[in-house]
Short mmCIF file of C-alpha atoms in Angstrom, two decimals:
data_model
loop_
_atom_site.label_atom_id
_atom_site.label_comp_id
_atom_site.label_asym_id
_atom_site.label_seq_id
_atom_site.Cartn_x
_atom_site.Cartn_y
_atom_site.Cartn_z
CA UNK L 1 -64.54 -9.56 111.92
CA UNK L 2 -63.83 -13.12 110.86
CA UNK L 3 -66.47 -15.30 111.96
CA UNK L 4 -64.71 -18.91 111.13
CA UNK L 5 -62.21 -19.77 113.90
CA UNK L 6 -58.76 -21.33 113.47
CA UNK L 7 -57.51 -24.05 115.62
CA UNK L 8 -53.45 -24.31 115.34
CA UNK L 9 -51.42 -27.34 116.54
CA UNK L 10 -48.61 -25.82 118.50
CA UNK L 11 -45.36 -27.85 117.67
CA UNK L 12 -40.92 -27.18 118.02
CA UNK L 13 -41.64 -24.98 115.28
CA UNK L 14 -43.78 -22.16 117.20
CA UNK L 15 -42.86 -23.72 120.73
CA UNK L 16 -41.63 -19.54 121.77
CA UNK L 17 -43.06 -16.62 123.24
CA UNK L 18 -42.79 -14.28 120.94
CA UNK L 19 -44.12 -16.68 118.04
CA UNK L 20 -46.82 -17.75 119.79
CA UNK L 21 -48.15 -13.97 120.92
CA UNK L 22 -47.63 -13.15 116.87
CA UNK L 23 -50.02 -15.96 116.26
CA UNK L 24 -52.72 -15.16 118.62
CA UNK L 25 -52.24 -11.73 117.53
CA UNK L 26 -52.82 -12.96 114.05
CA UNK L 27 -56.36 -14.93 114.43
CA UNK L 28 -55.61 -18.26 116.48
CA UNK L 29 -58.81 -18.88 118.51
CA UNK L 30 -58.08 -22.41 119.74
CA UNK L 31 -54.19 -24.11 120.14
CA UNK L 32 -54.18 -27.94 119.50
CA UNK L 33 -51.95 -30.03 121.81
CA UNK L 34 -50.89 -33.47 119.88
CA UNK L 35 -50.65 -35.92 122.82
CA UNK L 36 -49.33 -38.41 119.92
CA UNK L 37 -46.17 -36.12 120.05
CA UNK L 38 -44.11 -34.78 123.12
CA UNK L 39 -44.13 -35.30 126.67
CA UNK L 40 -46.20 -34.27 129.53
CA UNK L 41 -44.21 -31.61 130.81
CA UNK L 42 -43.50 -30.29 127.58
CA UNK L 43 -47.58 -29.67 127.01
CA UNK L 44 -48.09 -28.47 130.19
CA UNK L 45 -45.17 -25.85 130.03
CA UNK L 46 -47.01 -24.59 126.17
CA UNK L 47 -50.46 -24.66 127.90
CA UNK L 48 -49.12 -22.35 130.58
CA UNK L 49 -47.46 -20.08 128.11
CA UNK L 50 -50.59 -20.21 125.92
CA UNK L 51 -52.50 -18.74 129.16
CA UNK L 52 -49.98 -16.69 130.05
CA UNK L 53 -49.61 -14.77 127.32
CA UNK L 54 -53.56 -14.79 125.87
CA UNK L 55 -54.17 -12.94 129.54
CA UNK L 56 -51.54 -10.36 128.39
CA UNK L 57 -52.89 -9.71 124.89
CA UNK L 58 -56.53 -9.45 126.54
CA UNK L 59 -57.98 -12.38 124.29
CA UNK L 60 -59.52 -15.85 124.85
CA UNK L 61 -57.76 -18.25 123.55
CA UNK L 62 -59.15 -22.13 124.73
CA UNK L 63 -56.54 -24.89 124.22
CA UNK L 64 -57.46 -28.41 122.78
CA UNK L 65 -56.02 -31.95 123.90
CA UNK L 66 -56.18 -34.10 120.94
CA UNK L 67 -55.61 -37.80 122.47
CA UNK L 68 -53.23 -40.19 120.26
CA UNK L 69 -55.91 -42.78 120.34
CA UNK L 70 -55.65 -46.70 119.45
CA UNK L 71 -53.81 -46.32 116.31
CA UNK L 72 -52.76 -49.72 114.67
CA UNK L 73 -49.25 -49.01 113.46
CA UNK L 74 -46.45 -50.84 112.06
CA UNK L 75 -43.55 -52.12 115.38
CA UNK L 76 -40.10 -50.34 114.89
CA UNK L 77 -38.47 -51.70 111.85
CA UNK L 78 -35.31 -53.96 112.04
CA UNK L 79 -34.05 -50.76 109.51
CA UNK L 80 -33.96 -47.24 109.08
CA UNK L 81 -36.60 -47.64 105.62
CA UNK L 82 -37.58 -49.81 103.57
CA UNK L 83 -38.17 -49.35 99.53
CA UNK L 84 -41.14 -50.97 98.36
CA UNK L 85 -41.90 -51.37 94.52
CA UNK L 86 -45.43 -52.43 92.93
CA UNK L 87 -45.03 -56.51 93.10
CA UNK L 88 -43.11 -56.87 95.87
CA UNK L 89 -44.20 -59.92 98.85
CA UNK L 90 -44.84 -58.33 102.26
CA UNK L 91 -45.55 -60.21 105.24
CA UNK L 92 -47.23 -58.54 108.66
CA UNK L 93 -46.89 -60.51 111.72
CA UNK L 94 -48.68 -59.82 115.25
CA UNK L 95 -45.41 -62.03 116.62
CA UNK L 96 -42.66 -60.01 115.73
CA UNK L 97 -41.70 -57.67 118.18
CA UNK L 98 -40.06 -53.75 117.73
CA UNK L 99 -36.91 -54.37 116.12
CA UNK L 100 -37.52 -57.71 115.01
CA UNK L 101 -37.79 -59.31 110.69
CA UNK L 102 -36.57 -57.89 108.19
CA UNK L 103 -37.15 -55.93 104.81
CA UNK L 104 -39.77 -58.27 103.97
CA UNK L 105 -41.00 -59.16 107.27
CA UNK L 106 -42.49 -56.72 109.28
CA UNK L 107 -44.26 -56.22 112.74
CA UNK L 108 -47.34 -55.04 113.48
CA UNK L 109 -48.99 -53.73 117.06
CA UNK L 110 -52.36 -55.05 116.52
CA UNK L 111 -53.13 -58.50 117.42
CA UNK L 112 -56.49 -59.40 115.82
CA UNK L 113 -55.12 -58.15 112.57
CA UNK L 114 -54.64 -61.96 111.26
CA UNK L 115 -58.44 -62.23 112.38
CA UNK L 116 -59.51 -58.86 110.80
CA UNK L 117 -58.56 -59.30 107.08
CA UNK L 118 -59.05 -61.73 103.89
CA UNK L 119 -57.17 -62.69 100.91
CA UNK L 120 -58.47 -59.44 98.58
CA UNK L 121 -58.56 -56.75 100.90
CA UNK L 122 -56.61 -53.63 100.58
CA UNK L 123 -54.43 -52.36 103.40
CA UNK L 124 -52.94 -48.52 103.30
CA UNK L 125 -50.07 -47.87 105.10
CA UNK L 126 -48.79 -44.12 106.33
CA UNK L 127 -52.42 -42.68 105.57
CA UNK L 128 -52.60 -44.46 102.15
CA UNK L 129 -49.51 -43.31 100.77
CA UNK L 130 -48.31 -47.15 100.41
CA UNK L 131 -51.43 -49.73 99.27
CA UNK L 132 -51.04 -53.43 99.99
CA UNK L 133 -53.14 -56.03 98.33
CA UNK L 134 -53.72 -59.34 100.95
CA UNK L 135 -52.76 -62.34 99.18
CA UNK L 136 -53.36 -64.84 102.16
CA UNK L 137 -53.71 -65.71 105.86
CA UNK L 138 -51.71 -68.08 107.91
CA UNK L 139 -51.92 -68.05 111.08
CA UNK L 140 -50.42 -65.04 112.37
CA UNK L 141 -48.80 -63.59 109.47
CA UNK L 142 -51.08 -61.35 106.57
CA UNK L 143 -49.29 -61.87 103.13
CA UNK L 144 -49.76 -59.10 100.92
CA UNK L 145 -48.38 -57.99 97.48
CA UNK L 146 -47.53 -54.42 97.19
CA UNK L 147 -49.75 -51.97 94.56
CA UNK L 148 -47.74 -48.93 94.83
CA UNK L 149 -44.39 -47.61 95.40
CA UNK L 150 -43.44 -46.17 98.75
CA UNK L 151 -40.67 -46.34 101.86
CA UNK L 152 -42.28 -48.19 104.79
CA UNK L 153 -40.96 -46.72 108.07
CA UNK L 154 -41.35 -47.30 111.89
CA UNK L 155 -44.50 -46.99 113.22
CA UNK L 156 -46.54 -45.76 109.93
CA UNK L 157 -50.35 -46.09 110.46
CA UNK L 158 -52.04 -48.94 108.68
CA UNK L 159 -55.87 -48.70 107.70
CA UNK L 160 -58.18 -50.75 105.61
CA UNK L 161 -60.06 -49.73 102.78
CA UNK L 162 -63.54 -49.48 103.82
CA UNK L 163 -62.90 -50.14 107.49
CA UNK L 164 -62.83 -52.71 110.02
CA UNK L 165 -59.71 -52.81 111.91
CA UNK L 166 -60.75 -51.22 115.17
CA UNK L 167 -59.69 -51.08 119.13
CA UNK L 168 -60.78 -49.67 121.87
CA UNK L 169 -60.75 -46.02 122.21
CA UNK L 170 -59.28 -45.22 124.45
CA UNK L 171 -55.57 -46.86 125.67
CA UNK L 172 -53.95 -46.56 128.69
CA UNK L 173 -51.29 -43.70 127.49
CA UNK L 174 -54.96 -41.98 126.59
CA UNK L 175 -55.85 -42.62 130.46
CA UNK L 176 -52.45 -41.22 131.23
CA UNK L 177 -52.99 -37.97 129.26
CA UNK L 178 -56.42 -37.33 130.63
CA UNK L 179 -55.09 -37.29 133.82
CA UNK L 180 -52.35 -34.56 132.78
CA UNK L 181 -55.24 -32.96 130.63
CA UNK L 182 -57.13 -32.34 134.04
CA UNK L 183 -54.01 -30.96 135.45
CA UNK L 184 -53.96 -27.84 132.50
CA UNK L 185 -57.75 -27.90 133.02
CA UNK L 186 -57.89 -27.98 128.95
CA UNK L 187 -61.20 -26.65 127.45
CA UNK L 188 -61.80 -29.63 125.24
CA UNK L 189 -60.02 -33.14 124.51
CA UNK L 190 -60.31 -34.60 121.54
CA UNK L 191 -61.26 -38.52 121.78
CA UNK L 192 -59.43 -40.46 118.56
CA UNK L 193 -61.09 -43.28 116.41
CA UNK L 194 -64.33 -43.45 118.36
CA UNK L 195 -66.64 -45.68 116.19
CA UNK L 196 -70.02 -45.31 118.31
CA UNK L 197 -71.96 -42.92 120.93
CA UNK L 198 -70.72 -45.85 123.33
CA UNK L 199 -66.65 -44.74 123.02
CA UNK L 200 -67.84 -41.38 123.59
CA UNK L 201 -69.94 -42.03 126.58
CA UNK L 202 -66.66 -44.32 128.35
CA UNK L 203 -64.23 -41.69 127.23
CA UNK L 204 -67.05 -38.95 129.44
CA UNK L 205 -66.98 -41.29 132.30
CA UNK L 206 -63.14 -41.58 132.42
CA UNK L 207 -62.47 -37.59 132.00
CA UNK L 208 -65.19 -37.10 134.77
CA UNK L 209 -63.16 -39.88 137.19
CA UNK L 210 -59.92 -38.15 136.20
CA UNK L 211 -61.38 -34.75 137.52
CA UNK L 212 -61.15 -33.51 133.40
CA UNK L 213 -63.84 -30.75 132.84
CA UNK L 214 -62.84 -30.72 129.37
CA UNK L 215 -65.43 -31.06 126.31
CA UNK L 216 -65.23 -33.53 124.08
CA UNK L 217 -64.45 -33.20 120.53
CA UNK L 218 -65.18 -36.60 118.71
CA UNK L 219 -63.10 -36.99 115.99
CA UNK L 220 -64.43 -38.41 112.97
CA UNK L 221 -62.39 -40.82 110.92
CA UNK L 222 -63.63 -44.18 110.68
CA UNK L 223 -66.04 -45.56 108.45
CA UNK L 224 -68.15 -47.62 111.04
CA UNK L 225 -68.66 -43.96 112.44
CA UNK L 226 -70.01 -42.56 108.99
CA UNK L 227 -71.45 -45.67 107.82
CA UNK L 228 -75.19 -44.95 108.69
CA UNK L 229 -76.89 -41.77 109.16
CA UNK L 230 -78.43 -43.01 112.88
CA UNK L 231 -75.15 -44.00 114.01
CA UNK L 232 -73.33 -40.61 112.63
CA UNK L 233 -75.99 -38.58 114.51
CA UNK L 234 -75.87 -40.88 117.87
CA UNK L 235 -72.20 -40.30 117.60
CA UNK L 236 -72.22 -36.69 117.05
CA UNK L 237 -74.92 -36.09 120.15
CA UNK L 238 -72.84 -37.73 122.62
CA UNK L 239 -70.07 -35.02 121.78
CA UNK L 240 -69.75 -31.43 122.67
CA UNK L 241 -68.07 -31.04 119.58
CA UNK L 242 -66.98 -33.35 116.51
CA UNK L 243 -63.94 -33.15 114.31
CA UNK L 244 -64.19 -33.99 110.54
CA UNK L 245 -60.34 -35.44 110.87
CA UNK L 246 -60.01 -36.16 106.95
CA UNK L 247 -56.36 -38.11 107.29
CA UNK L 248 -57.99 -41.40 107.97
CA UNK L 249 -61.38 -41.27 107.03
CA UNK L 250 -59.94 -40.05 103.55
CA UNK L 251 -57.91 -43.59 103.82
CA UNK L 252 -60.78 -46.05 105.14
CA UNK L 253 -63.32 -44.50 102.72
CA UNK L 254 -61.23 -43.10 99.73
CA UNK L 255 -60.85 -39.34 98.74
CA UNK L 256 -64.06 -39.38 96.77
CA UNK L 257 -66.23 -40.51 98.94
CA UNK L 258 -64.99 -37.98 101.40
CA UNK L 259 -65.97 -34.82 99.67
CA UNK L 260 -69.30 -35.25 100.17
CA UNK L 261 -69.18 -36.64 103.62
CA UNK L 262 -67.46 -33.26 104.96
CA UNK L 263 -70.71 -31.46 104.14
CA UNK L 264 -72.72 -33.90 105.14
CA UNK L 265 -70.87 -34.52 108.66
CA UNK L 266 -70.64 -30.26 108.84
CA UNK L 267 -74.46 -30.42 108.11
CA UNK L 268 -75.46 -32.82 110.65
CA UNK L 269 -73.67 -31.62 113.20
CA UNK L 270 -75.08 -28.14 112.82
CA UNK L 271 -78.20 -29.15 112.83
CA UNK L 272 -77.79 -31.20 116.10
CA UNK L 273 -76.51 -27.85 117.27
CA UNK L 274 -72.48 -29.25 117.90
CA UNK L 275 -69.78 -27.08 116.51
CA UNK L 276 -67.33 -28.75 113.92
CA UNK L 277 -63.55 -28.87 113.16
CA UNK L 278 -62.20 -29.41 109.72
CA UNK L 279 -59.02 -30.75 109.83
CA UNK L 280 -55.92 -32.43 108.26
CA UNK L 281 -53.80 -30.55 105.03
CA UNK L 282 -55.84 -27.88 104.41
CA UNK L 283 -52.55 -25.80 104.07
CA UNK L 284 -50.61 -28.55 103.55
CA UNK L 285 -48.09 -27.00 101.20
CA UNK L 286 -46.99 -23.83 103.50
CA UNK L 287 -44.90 -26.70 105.48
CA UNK L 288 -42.10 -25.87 103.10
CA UNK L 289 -43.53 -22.74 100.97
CA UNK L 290 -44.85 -19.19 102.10
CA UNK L 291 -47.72 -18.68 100.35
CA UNK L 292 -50.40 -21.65 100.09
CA UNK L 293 -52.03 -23.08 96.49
CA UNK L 294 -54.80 -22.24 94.73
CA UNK L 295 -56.49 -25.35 95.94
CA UNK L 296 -55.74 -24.84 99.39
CA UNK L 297 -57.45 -21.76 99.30
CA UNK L 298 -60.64 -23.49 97.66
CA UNK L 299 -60.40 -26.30 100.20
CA UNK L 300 -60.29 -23.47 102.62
CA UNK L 301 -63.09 -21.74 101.26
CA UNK L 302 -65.82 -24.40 100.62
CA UNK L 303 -65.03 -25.81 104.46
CA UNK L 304 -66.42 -22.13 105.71
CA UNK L 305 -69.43 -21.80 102.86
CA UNK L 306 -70.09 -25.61 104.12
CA UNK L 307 -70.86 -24.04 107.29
CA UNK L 308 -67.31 -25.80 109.79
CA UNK L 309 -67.04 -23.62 112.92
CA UNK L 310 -63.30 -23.84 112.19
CA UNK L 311 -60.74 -24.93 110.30
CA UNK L 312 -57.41 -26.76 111.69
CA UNK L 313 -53.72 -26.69 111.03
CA UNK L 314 -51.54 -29.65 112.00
CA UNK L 315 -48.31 -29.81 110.70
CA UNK L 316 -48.32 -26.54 109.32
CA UNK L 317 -47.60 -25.04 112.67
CA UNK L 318 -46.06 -27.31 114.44
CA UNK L 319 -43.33 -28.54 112.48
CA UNK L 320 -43.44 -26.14 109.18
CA UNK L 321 -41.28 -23.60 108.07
CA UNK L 322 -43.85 -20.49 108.19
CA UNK L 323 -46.22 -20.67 111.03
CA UNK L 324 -47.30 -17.43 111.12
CA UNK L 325 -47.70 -16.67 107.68
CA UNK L 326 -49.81 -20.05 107.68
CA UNK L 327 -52.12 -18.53 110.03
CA UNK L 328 -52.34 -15.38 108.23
CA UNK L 329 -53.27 -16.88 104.84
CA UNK L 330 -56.06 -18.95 106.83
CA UNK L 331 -57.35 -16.45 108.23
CA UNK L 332 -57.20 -14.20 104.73
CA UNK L 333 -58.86 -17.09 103.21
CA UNK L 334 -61.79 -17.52 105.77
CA UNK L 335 -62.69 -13.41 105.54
CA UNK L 336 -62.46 -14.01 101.65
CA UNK L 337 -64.89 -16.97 101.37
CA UNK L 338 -67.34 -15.21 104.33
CA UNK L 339 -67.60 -12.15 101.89
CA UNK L 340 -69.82 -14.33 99.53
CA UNK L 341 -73.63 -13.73 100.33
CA UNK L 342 -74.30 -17.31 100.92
CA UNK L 343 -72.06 -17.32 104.10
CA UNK L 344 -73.77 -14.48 105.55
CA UNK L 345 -77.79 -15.41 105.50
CA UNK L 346 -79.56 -17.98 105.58
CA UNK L 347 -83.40 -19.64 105.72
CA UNK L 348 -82.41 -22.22 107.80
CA UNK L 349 -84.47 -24.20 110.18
CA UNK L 350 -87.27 -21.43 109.77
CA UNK L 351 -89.63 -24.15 108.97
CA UNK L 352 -88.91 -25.65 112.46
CA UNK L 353 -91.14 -26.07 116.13
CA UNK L 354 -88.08 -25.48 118.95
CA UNK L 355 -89.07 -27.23 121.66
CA UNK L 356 -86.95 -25.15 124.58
CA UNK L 357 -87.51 -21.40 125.13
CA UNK L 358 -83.75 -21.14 124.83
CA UNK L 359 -83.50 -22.11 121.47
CA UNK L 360 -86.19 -20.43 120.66
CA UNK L 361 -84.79 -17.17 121.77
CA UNK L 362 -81.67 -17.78 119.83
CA UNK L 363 -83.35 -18.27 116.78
CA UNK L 364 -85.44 -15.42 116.84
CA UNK L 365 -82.25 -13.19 118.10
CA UNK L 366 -80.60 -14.38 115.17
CA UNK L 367 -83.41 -14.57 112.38
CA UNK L 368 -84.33 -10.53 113.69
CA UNK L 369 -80.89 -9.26 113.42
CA UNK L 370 -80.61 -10.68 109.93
CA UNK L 371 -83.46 -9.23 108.82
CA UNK L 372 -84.13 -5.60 110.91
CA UNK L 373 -82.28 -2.95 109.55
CA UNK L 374 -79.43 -1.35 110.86
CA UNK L 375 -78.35 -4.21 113.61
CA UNK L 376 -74.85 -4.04 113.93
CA UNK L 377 -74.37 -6.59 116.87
CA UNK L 378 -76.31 -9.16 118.83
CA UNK L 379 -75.12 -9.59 122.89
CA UNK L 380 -76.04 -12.55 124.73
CA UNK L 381 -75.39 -12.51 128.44
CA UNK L 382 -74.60 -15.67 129.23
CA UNK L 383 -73.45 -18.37 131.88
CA UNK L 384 -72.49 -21.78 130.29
CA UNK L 385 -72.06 -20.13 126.53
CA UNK L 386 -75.59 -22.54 125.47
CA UNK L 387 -77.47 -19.71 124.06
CA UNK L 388 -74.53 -18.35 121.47
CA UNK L 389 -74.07 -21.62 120.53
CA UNK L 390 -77.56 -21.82 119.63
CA UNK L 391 -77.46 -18.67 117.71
CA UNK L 392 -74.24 -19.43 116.00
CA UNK L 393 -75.75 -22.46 114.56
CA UNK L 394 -78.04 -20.22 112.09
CA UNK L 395 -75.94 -18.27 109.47
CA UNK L 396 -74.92 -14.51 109.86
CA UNK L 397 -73.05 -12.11 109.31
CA UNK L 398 -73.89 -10.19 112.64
CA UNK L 399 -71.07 -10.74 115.23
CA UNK L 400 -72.92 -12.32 118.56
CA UNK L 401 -70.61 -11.23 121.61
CA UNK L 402 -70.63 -13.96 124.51
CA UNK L 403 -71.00 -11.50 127.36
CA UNK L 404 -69.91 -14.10 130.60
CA UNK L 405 -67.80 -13.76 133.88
CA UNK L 406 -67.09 -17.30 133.45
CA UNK L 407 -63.49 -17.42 131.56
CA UNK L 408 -63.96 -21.07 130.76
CA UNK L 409 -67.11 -20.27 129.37
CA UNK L 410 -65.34 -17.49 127.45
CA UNK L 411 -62.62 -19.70 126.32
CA UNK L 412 -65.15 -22.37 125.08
CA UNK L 413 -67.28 -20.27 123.37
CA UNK L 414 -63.96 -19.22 120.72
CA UNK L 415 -64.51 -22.03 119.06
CA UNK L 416 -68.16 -20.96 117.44
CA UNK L 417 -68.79 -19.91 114.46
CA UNK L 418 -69.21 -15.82 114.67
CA UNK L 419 -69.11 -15.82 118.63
CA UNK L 420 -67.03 -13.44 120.41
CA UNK L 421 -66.11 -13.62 123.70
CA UNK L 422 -66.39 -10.70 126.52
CA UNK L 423 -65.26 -10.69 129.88
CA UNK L 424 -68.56 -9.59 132.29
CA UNK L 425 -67.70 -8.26 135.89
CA UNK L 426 -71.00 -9.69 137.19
CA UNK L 427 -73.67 -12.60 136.20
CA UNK L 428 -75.95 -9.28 134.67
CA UNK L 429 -74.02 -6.41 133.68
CA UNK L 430 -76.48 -2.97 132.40
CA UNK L 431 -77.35 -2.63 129.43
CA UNK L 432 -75.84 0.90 129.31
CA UNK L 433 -71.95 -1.18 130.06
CA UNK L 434 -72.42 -3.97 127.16
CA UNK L 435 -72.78 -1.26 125.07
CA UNK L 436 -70.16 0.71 126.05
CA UNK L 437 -68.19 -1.84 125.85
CA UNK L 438 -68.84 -2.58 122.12
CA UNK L 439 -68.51 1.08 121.47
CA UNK L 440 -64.76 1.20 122.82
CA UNK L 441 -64.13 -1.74 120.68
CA UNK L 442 -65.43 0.32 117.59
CA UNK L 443 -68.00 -2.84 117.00
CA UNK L 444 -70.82 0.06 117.02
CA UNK L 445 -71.51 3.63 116.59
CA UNK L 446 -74.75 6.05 117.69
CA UNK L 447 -77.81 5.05 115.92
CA UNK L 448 -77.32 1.54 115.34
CA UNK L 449 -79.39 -1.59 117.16
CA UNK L 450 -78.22 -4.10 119.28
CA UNK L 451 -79.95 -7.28 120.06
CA UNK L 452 -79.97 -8.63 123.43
CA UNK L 453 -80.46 -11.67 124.77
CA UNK L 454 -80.40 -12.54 128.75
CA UNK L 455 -82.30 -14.45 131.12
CA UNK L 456 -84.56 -12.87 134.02
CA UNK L 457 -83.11 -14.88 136.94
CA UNK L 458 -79.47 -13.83 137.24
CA UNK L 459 -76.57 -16.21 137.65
CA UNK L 460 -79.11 -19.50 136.87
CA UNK L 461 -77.73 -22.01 133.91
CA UNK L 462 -79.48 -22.47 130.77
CA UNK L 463 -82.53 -19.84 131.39
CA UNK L 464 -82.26 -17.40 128.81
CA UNK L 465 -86.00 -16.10 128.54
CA UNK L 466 -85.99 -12.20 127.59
CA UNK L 467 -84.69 -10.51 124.07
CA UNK L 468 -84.55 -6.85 123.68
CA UNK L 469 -83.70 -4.51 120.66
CA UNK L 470 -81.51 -1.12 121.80
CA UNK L 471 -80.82 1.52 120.18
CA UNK L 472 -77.07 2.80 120.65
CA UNK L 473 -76.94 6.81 121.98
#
């Protein structure tokens, strides 16, 4: 069973039926809604399809919001494109509205840029694929000298090397969307360019005013986020879940830097016991080809051996030419890379004091199955989903199946690492039906052990207190 999840951005090029059941059928756990793309109806109408047909196929499937965030873009150009050559004078101006200037005057949406840059800075336009060099500030208007070629279009993204231009949160199409986001009852929204614990704690209090039960999934991609350890953990404790969203984090802190900051954010955030997304061209080439590179599938690999919950596809899905076959040779990729020993066991925090039972539990569940012979499966019956998430957070290769009558919790709990969800019919189902159940699903045969984990007051949150090791019949 593959044990690293896929998360798939649902776009016009998988927006059917029958695509969308191939897709589930073929390994997506989680289905990414871009609000920076499409309207409201048009992500309600895939959410409800998404539901629809997951409850047909028999399979929990959660669905992701991922906010558009405070972006600073270019306006609308006064053209279609423009060419830029190495040399070439640029000016940005705050003043010039969409459709305003010329080829070598151009607007920009955010105001304190003037105020936010110096004469030597570097500026990277359409996630770095343009780089402008600021010659001066007047007033209003940034000049800059162009460093690259490139076309400049409307509304490109514009970042600066090493950080620094930054806006609140959350804007007021953001406030819009969480609204509609409550309406799907989504299972987690992602918040865009947070740069502290405090973005993530407003963007909490505005979900729980809009009546959005959502978790949040803090997205990762600006170097005032990553730029001390202290504020990378703060950040990543005031999410449910973080996102390393390698687009624009790549641009603010360049490509090398990032490399090592993926296993470091993947790291942390396992150890503060928060599951984590890889994102952004990991099959990047299967938008136009079938079959992926060699270094996608390396990029693929060392994201599940650095320990990411899951691993994300963007435009791959939702606007490439093979879809499916993307999801297929991410999911090929993740079973390939899991195969290696290192992705199976590990020593982890077995030097640590756990300070709640819970945990505790978990740990030990885990750290016995990997180490008792003949355990084929580990069961946690479970209300919220907080006890597999502990146990997912120490490396296996023993599936842990989220027994729960709660379908959101059963939807959430897709996302983790090596979890699999099972609907319950009550808050404590026998022992004799869980593994039944497992048996019918051909996870286990007679003779093998199963682990058990469960708490002694039925239907109470967060009180798993009991393990037990079975013996199948």
């Amino acid at each position: 069973m593959r044990r690293t999840k896929i998360v798939a951005t649902v776009g016009p090029a998988c927006d059917s039926e029958a695509l969308l059941r191939a897709m589930i059928s073929a390994g997506v756990n989680v289905f990414r809604l871009n609000f920076s793309h499409g309207s409201a109806e048009e992500h309600k109408a895939r959410c409800q399809m998404i539901r629809e047909i997951s409850a047909e196929e028999d399979r929990y499937v959660a669905v992701l919001g991922d906010l558009q965030g405070p972006k600073i873009r270019l306006r609308t150009l006064a053209v279609d494109a423009i060419d830029v050559a190495p040399g070439d004078e640029l000016i940005l101006d705050t003043r010039l509205a969409d459709g305003e200037g010329d080829e070598r005057h151009i607007g920009v949406d955010y105001q304190p840029l003037a105020r936010s840059v110096e004469a030597g800075d570097t500026l990277l336009i359409d996630d770095g694929r343009l780089q402008l060099s600021v010659v001066s500030v007047e007033g209003e208007a940034v000049h800059c000298r162009a460093e690259s070629i490139g076309v400049l279009r409307s509304r490109k993204g514009i970042n600066r090397l090493g950080g620094g231009l930054s806006a609140p949160a959350l804007t007021e199409k953001d406030l819009a969307d969480i609204k509609h986001a409550a309406e799907m009852d989504l299972d987690f929204i992602a918040i865009s360019f947070p740069s502290s614990a405090a973005d993530i704690n407003d963007a909490r209090d505005k979900l729980e005013g809009a009546g959005c039960h959502a978790q949040i999934i803090g997205k990762i991609e600006r170097a005032e986020a990553v730029a001390e350890d202290e504020h990378l953990d703060a950040l990543i404790r005031a999410c449910d879940g973080v996102m390393v969203a390698r687009g624009d984090l790549g641009v603010e802190i360049g490509d090398a830097s990032l490399i090592g900051l993926q296993k470091h954010i993947i790291k942390r955030a396992r150890v503060l016991n928060r599951p984590v997304i890889t994102a952004t061209q990991m099959m990047e080439s299967m938008i136009s080809n079938p079959i992926p590179t060699r270094a996608e599938v390396f990029d693929v690999a060392n994201a599940v051996l650095d320990g990411t919950d899951a691993v994300m596809l963007s435009a791959e899905t939702a606007a490439g030419q093979y879809p499916l076959e993307t999801v297929k040779a991410m999911s090929r990729n993740c079973m390939g890379a899991e195969r290696y020993p290192s992705a199976r066991k590990s020593s982890y925090r077995i030097e640590r004091s756990f300070e709640s039972v819970e945990e505790t539990l978990a740990m030990s569940a885990v750290f016995a199955a990997n180490h008792q012979v003949g355990v084929k499966a580990i069961v946690s019956l479970t209300e919220t989903g907080r006890t597999v998430l502990l146990m997912s957070r120490l490396t296996s290769g023993i599936p842990i199946f989220a027994f729960s009558r709660n379908a959101t919790t059963c939807r959430r709990v897709s996302l983790y690492r090596g979890v699999f969800a099972v609907s319950s019919p009550g808050p404590s189902p026998a022992v004799h039906d869980c593994i039944e159940t497992l048996k019918a699903g051909g996870h286990v045969d007679a003779g093998d052990l199963i682990i058990m984990t469960m708490g002694d007051q039925v239907g109470v949150d967060n009180h798993t207190n009991t393990m037990k090791i079975v013996r199948v019949l």
